[in-house]
Short mmCIF file of C-alpha atoms and ligand atoms in Angstrom, two decimals:
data_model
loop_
_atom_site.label_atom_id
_atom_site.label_comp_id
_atom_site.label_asym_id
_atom_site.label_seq_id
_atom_site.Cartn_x
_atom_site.Cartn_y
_atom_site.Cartn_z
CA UNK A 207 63.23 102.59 110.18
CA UNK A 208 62.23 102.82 113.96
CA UNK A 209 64.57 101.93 116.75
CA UNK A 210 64.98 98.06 117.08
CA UNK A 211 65.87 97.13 120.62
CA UNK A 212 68.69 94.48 121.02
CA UNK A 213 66.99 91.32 121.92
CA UNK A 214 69.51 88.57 122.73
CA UNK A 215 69.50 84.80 122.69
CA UNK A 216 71.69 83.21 125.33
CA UNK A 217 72.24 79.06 125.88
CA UNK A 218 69.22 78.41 127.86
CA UNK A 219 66.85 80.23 125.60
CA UNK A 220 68.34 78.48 121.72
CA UNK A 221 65.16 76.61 121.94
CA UNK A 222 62.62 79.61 121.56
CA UNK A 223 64.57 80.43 118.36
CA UNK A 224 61.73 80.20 115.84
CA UNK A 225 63.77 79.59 112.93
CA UNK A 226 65.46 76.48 114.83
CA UNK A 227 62.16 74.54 114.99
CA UNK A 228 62.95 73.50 111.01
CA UNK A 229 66.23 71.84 111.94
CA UNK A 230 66.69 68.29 112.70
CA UNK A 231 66.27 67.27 116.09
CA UNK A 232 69.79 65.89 116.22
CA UNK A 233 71.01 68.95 115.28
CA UNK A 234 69.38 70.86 117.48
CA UNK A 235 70.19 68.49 120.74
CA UNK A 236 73.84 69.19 118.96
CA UNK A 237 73.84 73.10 119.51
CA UNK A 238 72.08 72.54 123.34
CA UNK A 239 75.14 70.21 124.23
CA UNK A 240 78.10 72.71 122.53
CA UNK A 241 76.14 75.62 124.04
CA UNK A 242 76.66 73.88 127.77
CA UNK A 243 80.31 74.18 126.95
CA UNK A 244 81.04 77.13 124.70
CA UNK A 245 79.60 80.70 124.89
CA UNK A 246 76.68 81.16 122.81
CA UNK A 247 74.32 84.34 122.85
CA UNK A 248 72.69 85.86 119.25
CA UNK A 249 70.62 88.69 118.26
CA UNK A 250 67.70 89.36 116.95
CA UNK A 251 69.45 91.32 114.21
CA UNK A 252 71.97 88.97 112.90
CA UNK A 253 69.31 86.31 113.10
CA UNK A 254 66.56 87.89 110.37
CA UNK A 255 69.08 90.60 108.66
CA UNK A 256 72.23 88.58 108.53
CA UNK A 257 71.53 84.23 108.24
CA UNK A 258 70.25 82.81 105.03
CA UNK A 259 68.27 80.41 107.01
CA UNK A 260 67.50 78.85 103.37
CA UNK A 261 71.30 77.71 103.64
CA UNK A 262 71.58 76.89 107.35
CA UNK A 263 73.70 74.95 108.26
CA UNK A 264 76.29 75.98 105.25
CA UNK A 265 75.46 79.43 106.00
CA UNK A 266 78.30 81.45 107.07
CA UNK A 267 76.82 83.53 109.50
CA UNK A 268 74.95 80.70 110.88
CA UNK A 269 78.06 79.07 111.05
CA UNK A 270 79.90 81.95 112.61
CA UNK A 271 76.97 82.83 115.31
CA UNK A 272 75.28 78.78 116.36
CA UNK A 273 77.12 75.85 117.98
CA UNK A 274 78.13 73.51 116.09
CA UNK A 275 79.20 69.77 116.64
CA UNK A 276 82.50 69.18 115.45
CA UNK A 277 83.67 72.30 118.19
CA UNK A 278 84.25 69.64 120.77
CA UNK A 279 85.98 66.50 120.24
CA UNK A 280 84.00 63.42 120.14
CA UNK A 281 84.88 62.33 123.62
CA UNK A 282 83.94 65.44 124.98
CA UNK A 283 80.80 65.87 123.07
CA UNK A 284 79.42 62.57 124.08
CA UNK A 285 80.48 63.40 127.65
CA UNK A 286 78.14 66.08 127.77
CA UNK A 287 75.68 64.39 126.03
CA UNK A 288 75.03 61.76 127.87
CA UNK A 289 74.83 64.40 130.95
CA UNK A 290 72.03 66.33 129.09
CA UNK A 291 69.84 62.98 128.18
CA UNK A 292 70.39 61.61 131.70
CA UNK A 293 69.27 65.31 133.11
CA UNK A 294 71.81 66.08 134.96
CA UNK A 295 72.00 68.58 137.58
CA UNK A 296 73.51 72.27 136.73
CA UNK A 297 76.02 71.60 138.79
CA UNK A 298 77.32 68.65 137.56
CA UNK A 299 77.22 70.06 134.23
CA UNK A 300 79.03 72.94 135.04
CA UNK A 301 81.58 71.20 136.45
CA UNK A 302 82.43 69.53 133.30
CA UNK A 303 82.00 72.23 131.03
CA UNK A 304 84.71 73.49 133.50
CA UNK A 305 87.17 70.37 133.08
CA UNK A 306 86.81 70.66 129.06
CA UNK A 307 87.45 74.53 129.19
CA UNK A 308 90.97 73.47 130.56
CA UNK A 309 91.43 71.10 127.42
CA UNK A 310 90.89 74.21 125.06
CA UNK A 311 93.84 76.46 126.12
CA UNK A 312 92.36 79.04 127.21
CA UNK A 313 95.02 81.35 127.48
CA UNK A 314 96.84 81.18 124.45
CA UNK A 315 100.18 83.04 123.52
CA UNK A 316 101.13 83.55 126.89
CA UNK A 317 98.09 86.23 127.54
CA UNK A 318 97.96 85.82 130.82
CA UNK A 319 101.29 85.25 132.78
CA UNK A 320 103.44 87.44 130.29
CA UNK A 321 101.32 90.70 128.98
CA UNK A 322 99.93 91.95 132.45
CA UNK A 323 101.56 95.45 133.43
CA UNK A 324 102.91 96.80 136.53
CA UNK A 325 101.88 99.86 138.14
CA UNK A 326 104.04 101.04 141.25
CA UNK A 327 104.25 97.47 142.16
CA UNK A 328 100.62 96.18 141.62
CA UNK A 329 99.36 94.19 138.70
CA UNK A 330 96.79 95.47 136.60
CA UNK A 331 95.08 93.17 134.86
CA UNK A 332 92.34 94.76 132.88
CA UNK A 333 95.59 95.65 130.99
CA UNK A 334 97.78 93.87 128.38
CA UNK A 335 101.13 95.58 127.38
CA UNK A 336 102.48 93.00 124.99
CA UNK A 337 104.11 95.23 122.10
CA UNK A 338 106.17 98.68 122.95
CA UNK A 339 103.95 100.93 121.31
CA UNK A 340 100.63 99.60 122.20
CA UNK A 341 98.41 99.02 125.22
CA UNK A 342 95.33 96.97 125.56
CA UNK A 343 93.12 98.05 127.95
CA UNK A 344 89.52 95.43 128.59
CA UNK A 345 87.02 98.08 130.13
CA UNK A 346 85.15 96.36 132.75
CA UNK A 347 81.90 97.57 130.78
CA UNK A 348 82.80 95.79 127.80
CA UNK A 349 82.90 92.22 128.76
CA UNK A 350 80.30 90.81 126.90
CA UNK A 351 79.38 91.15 122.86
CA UNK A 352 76.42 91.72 120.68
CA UNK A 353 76.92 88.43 119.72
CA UNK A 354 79.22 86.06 120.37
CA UNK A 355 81.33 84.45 117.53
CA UNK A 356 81.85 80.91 117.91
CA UNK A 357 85.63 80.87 116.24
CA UNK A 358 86.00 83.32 119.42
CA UNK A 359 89.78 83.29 121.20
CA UNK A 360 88.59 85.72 123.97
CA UNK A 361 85.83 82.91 124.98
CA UNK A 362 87.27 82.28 128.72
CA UNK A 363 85.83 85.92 128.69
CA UNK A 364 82.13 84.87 128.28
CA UNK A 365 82.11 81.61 129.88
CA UNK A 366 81.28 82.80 133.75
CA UNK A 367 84.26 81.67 135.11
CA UNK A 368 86.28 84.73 137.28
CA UNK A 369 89.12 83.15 137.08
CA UNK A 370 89.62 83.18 133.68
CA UNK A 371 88.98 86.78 133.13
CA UNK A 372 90.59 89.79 132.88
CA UNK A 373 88.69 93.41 133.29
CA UNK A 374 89.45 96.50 134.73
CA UNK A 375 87.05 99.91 135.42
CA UNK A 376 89.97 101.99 136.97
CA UNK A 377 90.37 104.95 134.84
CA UNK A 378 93.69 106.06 137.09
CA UNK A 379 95.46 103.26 136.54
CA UNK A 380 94.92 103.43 132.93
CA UNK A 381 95.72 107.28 132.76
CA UNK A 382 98.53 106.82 135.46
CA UNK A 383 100.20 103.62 133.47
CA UNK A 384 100.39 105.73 130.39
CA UNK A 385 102.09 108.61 132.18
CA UNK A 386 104.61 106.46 132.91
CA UNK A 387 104.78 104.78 129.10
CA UNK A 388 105.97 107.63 127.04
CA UNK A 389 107.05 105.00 124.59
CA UNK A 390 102.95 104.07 124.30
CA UNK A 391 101.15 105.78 121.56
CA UNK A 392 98.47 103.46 120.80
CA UNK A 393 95.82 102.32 123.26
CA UNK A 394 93.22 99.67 121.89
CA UNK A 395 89.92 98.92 123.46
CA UNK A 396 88.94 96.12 123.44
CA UNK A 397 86.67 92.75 124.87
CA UNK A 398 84.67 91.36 124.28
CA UNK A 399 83.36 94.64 122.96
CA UNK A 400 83.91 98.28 123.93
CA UNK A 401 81.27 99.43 121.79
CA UNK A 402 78.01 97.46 124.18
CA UNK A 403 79.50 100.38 126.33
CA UNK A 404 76.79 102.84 127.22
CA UNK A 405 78.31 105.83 125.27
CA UNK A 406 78.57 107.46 128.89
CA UNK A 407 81.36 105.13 130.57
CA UNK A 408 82.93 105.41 126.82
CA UNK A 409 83.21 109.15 127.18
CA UNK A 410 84.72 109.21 130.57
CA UNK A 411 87.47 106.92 129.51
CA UNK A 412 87.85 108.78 126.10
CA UNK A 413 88.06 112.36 127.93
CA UNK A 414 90.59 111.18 130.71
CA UNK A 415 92.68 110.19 127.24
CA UNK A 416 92.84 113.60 126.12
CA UNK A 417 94.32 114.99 129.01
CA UNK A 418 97.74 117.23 128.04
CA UNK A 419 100.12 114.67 129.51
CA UNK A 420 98.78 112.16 127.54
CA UNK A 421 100.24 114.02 124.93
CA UNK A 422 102.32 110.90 123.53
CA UNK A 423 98.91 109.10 122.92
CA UNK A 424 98.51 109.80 119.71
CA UNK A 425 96.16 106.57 118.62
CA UNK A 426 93.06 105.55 119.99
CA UNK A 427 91.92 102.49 118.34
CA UNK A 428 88.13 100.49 119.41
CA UNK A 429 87.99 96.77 118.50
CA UNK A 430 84.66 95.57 117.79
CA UNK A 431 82.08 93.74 116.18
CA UNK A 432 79.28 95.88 117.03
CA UNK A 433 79.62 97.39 113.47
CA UNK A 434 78.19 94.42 111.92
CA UNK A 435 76.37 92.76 114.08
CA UNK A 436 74.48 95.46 116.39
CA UNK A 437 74.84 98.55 113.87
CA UNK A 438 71.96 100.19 115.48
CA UNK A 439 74.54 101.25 117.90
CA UNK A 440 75.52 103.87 115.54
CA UNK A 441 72.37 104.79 114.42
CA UNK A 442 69.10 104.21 116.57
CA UNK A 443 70.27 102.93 120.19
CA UNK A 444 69.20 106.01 122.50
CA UNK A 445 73.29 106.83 122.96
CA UNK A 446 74.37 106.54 119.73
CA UNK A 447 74.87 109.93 118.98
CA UNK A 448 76.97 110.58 122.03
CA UNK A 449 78.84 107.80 121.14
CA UNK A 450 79.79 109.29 117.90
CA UNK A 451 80.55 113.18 119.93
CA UNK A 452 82.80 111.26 121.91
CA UNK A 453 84.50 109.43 118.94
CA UNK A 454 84.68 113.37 117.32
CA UNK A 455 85.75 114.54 120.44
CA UNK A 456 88.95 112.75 120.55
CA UNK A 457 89.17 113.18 117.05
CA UNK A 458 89.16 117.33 117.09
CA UNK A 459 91.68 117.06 120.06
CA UNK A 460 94.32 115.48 117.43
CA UNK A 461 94.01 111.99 118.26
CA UNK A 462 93.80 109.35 115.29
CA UNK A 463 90.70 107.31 116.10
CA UNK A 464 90.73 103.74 114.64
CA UNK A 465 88.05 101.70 114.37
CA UNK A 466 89.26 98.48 114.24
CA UNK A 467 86.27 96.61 112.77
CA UNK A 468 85.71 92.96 112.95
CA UNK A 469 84.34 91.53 109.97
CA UNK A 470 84.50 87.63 108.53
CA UNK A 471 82.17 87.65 105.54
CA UNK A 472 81.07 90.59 103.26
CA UNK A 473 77.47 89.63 103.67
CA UNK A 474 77.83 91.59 106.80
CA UNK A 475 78.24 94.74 105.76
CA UNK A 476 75.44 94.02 103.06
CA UNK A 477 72.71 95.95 105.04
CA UNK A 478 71.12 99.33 104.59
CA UNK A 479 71.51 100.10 108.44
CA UNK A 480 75.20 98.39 108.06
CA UNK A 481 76.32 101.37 105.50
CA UNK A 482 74.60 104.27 107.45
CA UNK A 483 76.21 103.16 110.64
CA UNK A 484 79.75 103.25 108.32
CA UNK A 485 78.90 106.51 107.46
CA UNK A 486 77.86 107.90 110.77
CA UNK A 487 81.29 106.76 111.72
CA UNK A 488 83.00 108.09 108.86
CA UNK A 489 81.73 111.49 109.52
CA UNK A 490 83.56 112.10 112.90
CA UNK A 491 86.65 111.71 111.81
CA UNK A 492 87.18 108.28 113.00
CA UNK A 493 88.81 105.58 110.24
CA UNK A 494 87.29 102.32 110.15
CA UNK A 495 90.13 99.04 109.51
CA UNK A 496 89.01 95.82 109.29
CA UNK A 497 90.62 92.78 110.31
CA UNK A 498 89.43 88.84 110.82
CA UNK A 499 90.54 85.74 110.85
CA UNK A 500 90.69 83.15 107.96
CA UNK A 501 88.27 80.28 109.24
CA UNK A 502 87.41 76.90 107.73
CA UNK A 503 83.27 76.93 107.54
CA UNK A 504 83.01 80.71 107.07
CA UNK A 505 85.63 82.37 105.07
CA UNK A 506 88.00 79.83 103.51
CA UNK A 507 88.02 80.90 99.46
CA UNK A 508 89.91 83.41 98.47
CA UNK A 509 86.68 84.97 96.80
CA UNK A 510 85.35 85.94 99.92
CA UNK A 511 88.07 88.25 101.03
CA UNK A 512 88.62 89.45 97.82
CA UNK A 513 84.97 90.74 97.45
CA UNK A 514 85.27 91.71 100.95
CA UNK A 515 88.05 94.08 100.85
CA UNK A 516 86.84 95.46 97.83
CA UNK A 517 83.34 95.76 99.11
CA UNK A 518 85.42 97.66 102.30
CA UNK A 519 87.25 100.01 99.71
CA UNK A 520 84.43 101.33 98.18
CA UNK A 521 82.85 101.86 101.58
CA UNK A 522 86.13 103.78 102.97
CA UNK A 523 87.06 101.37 105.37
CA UNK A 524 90.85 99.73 105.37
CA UNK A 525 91.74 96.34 105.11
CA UNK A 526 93.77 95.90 108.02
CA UNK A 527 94.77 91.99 109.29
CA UNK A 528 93.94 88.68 107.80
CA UNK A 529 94.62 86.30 111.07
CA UNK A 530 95.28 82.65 111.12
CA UNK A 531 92.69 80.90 113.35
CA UNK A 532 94.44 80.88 117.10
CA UNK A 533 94.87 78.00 119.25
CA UNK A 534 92.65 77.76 121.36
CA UNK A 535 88.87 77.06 122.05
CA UNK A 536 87.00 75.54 119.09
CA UNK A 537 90.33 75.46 116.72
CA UNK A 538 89.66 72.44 115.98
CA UNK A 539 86.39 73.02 113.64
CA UNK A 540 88.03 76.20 111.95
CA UNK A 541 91.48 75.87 111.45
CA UNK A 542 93.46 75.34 108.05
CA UNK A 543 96.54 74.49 107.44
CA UNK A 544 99.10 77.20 107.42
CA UNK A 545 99.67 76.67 103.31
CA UNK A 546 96.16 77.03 102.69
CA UNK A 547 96.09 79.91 104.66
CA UNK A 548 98.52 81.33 102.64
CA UNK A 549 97.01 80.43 99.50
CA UNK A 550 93.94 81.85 99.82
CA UNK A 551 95.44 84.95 100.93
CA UNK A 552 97.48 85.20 97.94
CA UNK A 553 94.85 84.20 95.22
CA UNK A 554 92.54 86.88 96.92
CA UNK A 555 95.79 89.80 96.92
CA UNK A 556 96.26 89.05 93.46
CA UNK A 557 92.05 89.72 92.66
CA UNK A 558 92.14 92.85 94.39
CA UNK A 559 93.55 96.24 93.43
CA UNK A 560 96.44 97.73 95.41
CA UNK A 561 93.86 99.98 97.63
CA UNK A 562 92.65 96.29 99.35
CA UNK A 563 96.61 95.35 99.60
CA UNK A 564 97.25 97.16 102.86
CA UNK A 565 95.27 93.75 104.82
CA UNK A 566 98.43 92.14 105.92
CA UNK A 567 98.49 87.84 106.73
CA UNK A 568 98.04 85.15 106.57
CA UNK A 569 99.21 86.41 110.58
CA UNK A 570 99.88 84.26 113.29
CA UNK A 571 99.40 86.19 116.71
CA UNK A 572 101.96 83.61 118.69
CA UNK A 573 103.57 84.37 121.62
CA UNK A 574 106.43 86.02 120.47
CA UNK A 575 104.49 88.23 118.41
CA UNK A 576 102.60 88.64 115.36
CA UNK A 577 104.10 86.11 112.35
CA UNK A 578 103.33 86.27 109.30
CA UNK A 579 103.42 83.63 106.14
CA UNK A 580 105.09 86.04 103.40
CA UNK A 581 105.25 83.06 100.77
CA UNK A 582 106.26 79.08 100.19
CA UNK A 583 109.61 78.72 98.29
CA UNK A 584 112.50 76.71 97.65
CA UNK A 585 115.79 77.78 98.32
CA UNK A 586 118.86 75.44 98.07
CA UNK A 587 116.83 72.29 97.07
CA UNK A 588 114.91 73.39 100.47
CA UNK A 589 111.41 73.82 100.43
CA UNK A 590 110.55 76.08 103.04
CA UNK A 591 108.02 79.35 104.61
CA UNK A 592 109.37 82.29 104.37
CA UNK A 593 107.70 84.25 107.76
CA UNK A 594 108.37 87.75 109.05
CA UNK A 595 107.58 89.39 112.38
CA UNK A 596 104.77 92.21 112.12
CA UNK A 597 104.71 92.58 115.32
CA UNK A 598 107.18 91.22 118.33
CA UNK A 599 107.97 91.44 121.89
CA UNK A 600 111.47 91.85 121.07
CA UNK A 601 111.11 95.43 118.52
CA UNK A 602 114.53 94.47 117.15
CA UNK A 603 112.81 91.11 115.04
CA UNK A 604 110.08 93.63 113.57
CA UNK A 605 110.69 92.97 109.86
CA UNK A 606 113.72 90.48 110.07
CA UNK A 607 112.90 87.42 107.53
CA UNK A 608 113.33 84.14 108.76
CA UNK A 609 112.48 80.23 107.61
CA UNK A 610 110.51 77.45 108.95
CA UNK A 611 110.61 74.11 107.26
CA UNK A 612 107.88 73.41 104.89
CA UNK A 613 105.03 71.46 106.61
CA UNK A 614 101.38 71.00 104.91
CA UNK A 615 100.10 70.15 107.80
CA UNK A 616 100.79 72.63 109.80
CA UNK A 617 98.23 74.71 111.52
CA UNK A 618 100.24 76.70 113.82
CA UNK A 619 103.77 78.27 115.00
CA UNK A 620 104.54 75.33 117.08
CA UNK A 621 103.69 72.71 114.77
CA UNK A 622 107.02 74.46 112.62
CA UNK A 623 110.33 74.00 113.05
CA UNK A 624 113.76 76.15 111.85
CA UNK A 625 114.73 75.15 108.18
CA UNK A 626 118.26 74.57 106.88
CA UNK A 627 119.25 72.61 109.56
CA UNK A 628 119.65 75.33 112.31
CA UNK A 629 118.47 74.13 115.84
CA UNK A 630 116.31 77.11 116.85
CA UNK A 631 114.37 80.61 115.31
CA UNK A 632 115.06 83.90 115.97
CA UNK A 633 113.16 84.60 118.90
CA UNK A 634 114.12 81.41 120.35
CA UNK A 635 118.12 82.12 121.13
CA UNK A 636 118.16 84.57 124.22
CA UNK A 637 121.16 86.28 123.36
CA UNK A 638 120.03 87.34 119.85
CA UNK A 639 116.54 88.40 121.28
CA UNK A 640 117.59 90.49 123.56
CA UNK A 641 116.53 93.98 122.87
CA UNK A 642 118.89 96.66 123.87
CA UNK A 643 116.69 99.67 124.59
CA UNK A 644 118.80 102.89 122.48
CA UNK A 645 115.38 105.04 122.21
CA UNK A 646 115.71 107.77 124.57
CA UNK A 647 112.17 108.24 125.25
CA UNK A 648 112.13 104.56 126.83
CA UNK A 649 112.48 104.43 130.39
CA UNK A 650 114.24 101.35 131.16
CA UNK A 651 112.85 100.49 134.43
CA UNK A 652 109.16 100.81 133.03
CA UNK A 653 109.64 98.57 130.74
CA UNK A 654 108.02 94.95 131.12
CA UNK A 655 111.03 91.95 132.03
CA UNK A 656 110.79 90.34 128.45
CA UNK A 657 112.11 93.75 126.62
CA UNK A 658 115.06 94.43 128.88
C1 LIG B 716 97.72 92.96 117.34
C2 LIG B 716 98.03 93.42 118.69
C3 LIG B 716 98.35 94.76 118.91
C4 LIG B 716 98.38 95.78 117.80
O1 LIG B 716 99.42 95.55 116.89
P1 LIG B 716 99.58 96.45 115.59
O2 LIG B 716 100.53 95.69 114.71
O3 LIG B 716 100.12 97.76 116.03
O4 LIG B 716 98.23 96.57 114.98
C5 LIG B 716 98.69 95.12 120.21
N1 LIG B 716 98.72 94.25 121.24
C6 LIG B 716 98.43 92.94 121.04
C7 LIG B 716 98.51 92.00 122.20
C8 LIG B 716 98.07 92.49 119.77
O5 LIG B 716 97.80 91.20 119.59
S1 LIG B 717 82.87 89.99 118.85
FE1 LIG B 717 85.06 89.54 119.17
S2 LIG B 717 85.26 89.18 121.38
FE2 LIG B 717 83.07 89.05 120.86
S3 LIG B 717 82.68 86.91 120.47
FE3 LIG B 717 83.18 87.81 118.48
S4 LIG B 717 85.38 87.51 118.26
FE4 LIG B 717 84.89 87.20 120.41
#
């Protein structure tokens, strides 16, 4: 096959999308007016390889990739309506597109105010250092995606506003924070997507990694969406092989490369350039995990993920994280109730052999870390969630189990509330929570407020 190039689809062009002219009207006016508000941009790729347009607009892909109408509220969407019929000007439009962004918590979990790292006294906020042993790092190159999902928590990202971004290009600070963070072993890329990258601002960031004091850096882990929906990044973009050298790179130097790929529906790894861009990847070492979240519209039966992380097996590629849908943005069109969640997780564990049981969820990634539903049970005449941290600000709740009040309605940590009568969870009593800090290796005055 000869080298497709990536032709992209942003908001003002959804019109010129041949295979739109068959929809409804309505519909159509629909996507312009969600488009004004949310980020929309689609490729050429996932729109003849990866929609059934015979099944649009039940189509998960479609559904995962195009605007649809019940992503704002009512009020909101007729807002904007009536500012597209009456022709509004840009700015005007903008401006409310701005004043529902605020509506759709934009920074959820605390992002924002409570992950950004200090570096001899300056913030760096390209950075997120949420979880001891990890550091996210949004490479100023990597603000934008293939395509964008519409489910999409990182969508203050895409939207053009400054002030609701984070990014950062410095490759000292990054090297310099982790000489200070002995305690960090895992740095994660991540977006939008590292991978639309050119392969030579990858490198540079990737060799200043392997540096001997970096030592302690033993994972290196890319999060990304590229695999799916732009695989020609592995496999005929101009860079892709030095893409892949600096993935082997890394890998002969000892690091652990993880490719943490972002996947909703198996139809998207159901393409021939799909499973030679696994392979390519395969060969340099790198290991390919996949994680998504569990979204009303595109993925809610356990059948899908079952298929899925079998489908991911046989291709060598981990199952990783199933996530709940987050908070923020268009929640309300994709998200299912916290028992449902863990249904379908269940039903889809128990279809799958114990090679697909390393995907861990339903998970909840709240602010005080990542929660997980572990089962619904009774105890005492009590019908309750039994949860566990995965992940946690506070190290010392990694693991602990601990019980929320059955709720079917629930979508969402806050929605819960402690069960047998006690006034308050685990990470809510701030003399329990605190985290003494025994491990020698941690240096105590490095160490962000919330863990001291
Ligand atoms: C999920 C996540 C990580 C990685 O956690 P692991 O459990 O090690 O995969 C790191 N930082 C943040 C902010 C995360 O949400
Ligand atoms: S690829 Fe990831 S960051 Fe980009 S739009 Fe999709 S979910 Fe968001």
């Amino acid at each position: 096959m000869g080298t497709q190039s990536l032709k992209i689809f942003a908001e003002s062009k959804i019109d010129s999308i041949p295979q739109l002219q068959t929809l409804p009207e309505e519909q159509r006016f629909a996507m312009r007016v969600v488009s004004r508000v949310l980020p929309f941009r689609v490729n050429q790729y996932v729109i003849d390889e990866l929609i059934d347009w015979s099944r649009v607009p039940e189509d998960p892909i479609f559904q995962l990739t195009f605007p649809q109408k019940g992503m704002l509220s009512d009020a909101n969407f007729d807002h904007m309506a009536s500012l597209l019929r009456r022709e509004a000007s840009k700015a005007e439009i903008k401006a409310a597109a701005r004043e529902i962004h605020t509506q759709l918590n934009p920074h959820p979990a605390g992002q924002k105010k409570n992950n950004v790292p200090m570096l001899a006294g300056t913030p760096l906020p390209g950075m997120q250092h949420k979880y001891r042993e990890t550091l996210l790092f949004f490479p100023v190159q990597g603000q934008s995606c293939h395509s964008y999902c519409t489910f999409c928590f990182r969508w203050p990202q895409f939207v053009g506003n400054k002030s609701l971004r984070f990014a950062s290009s410095d490759t000292d600070q990054l090297t310099g924070y982790l000489a200070q963070h002995p305690e960090i072993t895992d740095l994660l890329f991540t977006g939008g997507d590292p991978m639309v990258m050119k392969a030579h601002s990858f490198a540079g960031y990737i060799d200043a990694l392997l540096r001997p004091e970096l030592e302690h850096l033993r994972n290196i882990r890319i999060g990304s969406k590229s695999l799916t929906f732009w695989p020609q990044r592995f496999v005929t973009d101009p860079d892709a092989d030095d893409m892949l050298r600096a993935f082997e790179r890394a890998v002969q130097a000892g690091k652990h490369v993880a490719f943490m790929a972002h996947v909703n529906h198996w139809r998207e790894l159901d393409t021939d350039i799909c499973r030679q861009a696994i392979a390519r990847i395969r060969n340099t070492g790198a290991v390919i995990r996949s994680q998504a979240p569990l979204l009303r519209h595109i993925n809610d039966d356990a059948k899908i993920w079952s298929k899925m992380w079998r489908e991911q097996v046989k291709l060598g590629i981990v199952p990783y994280y199933m996530f709940v849908q987050r908070d923020t943005g268009a929640r309300r069109y994709f998200e299912l109730p916290l028992t449902r969640c863990y249904d379908i997780y269940r039903d889809a564990i128990q279809q799958v052999s114990g090679l697909s049981r390393t995907a861990r969820g339903p998970s909840m990634s709240a602010d005080p870390g990542k929660i997980e539903i572990q089962g619904v049970t009774e105890i005492a005449g009590e019908k309750v969630f039994v949860l566990r941290f995965i992940q946690a600000r506070n190290p010392k709740l990694v693991q602990q189990p601990f019980f929320a009040k059955y709720d079917e309605h629930a979508t969402w940590l806050k929605h819960l509330r402690p069960a047998f009568g006690q006034d308050h969870f685990p990470f809510e009593l701030p003399d329990e929570t605190e985290a003494t800090n025994d491990s020698a290796t941690n240096d105590a005055d490095q160490i962000p407020a919330e863990w001291n």
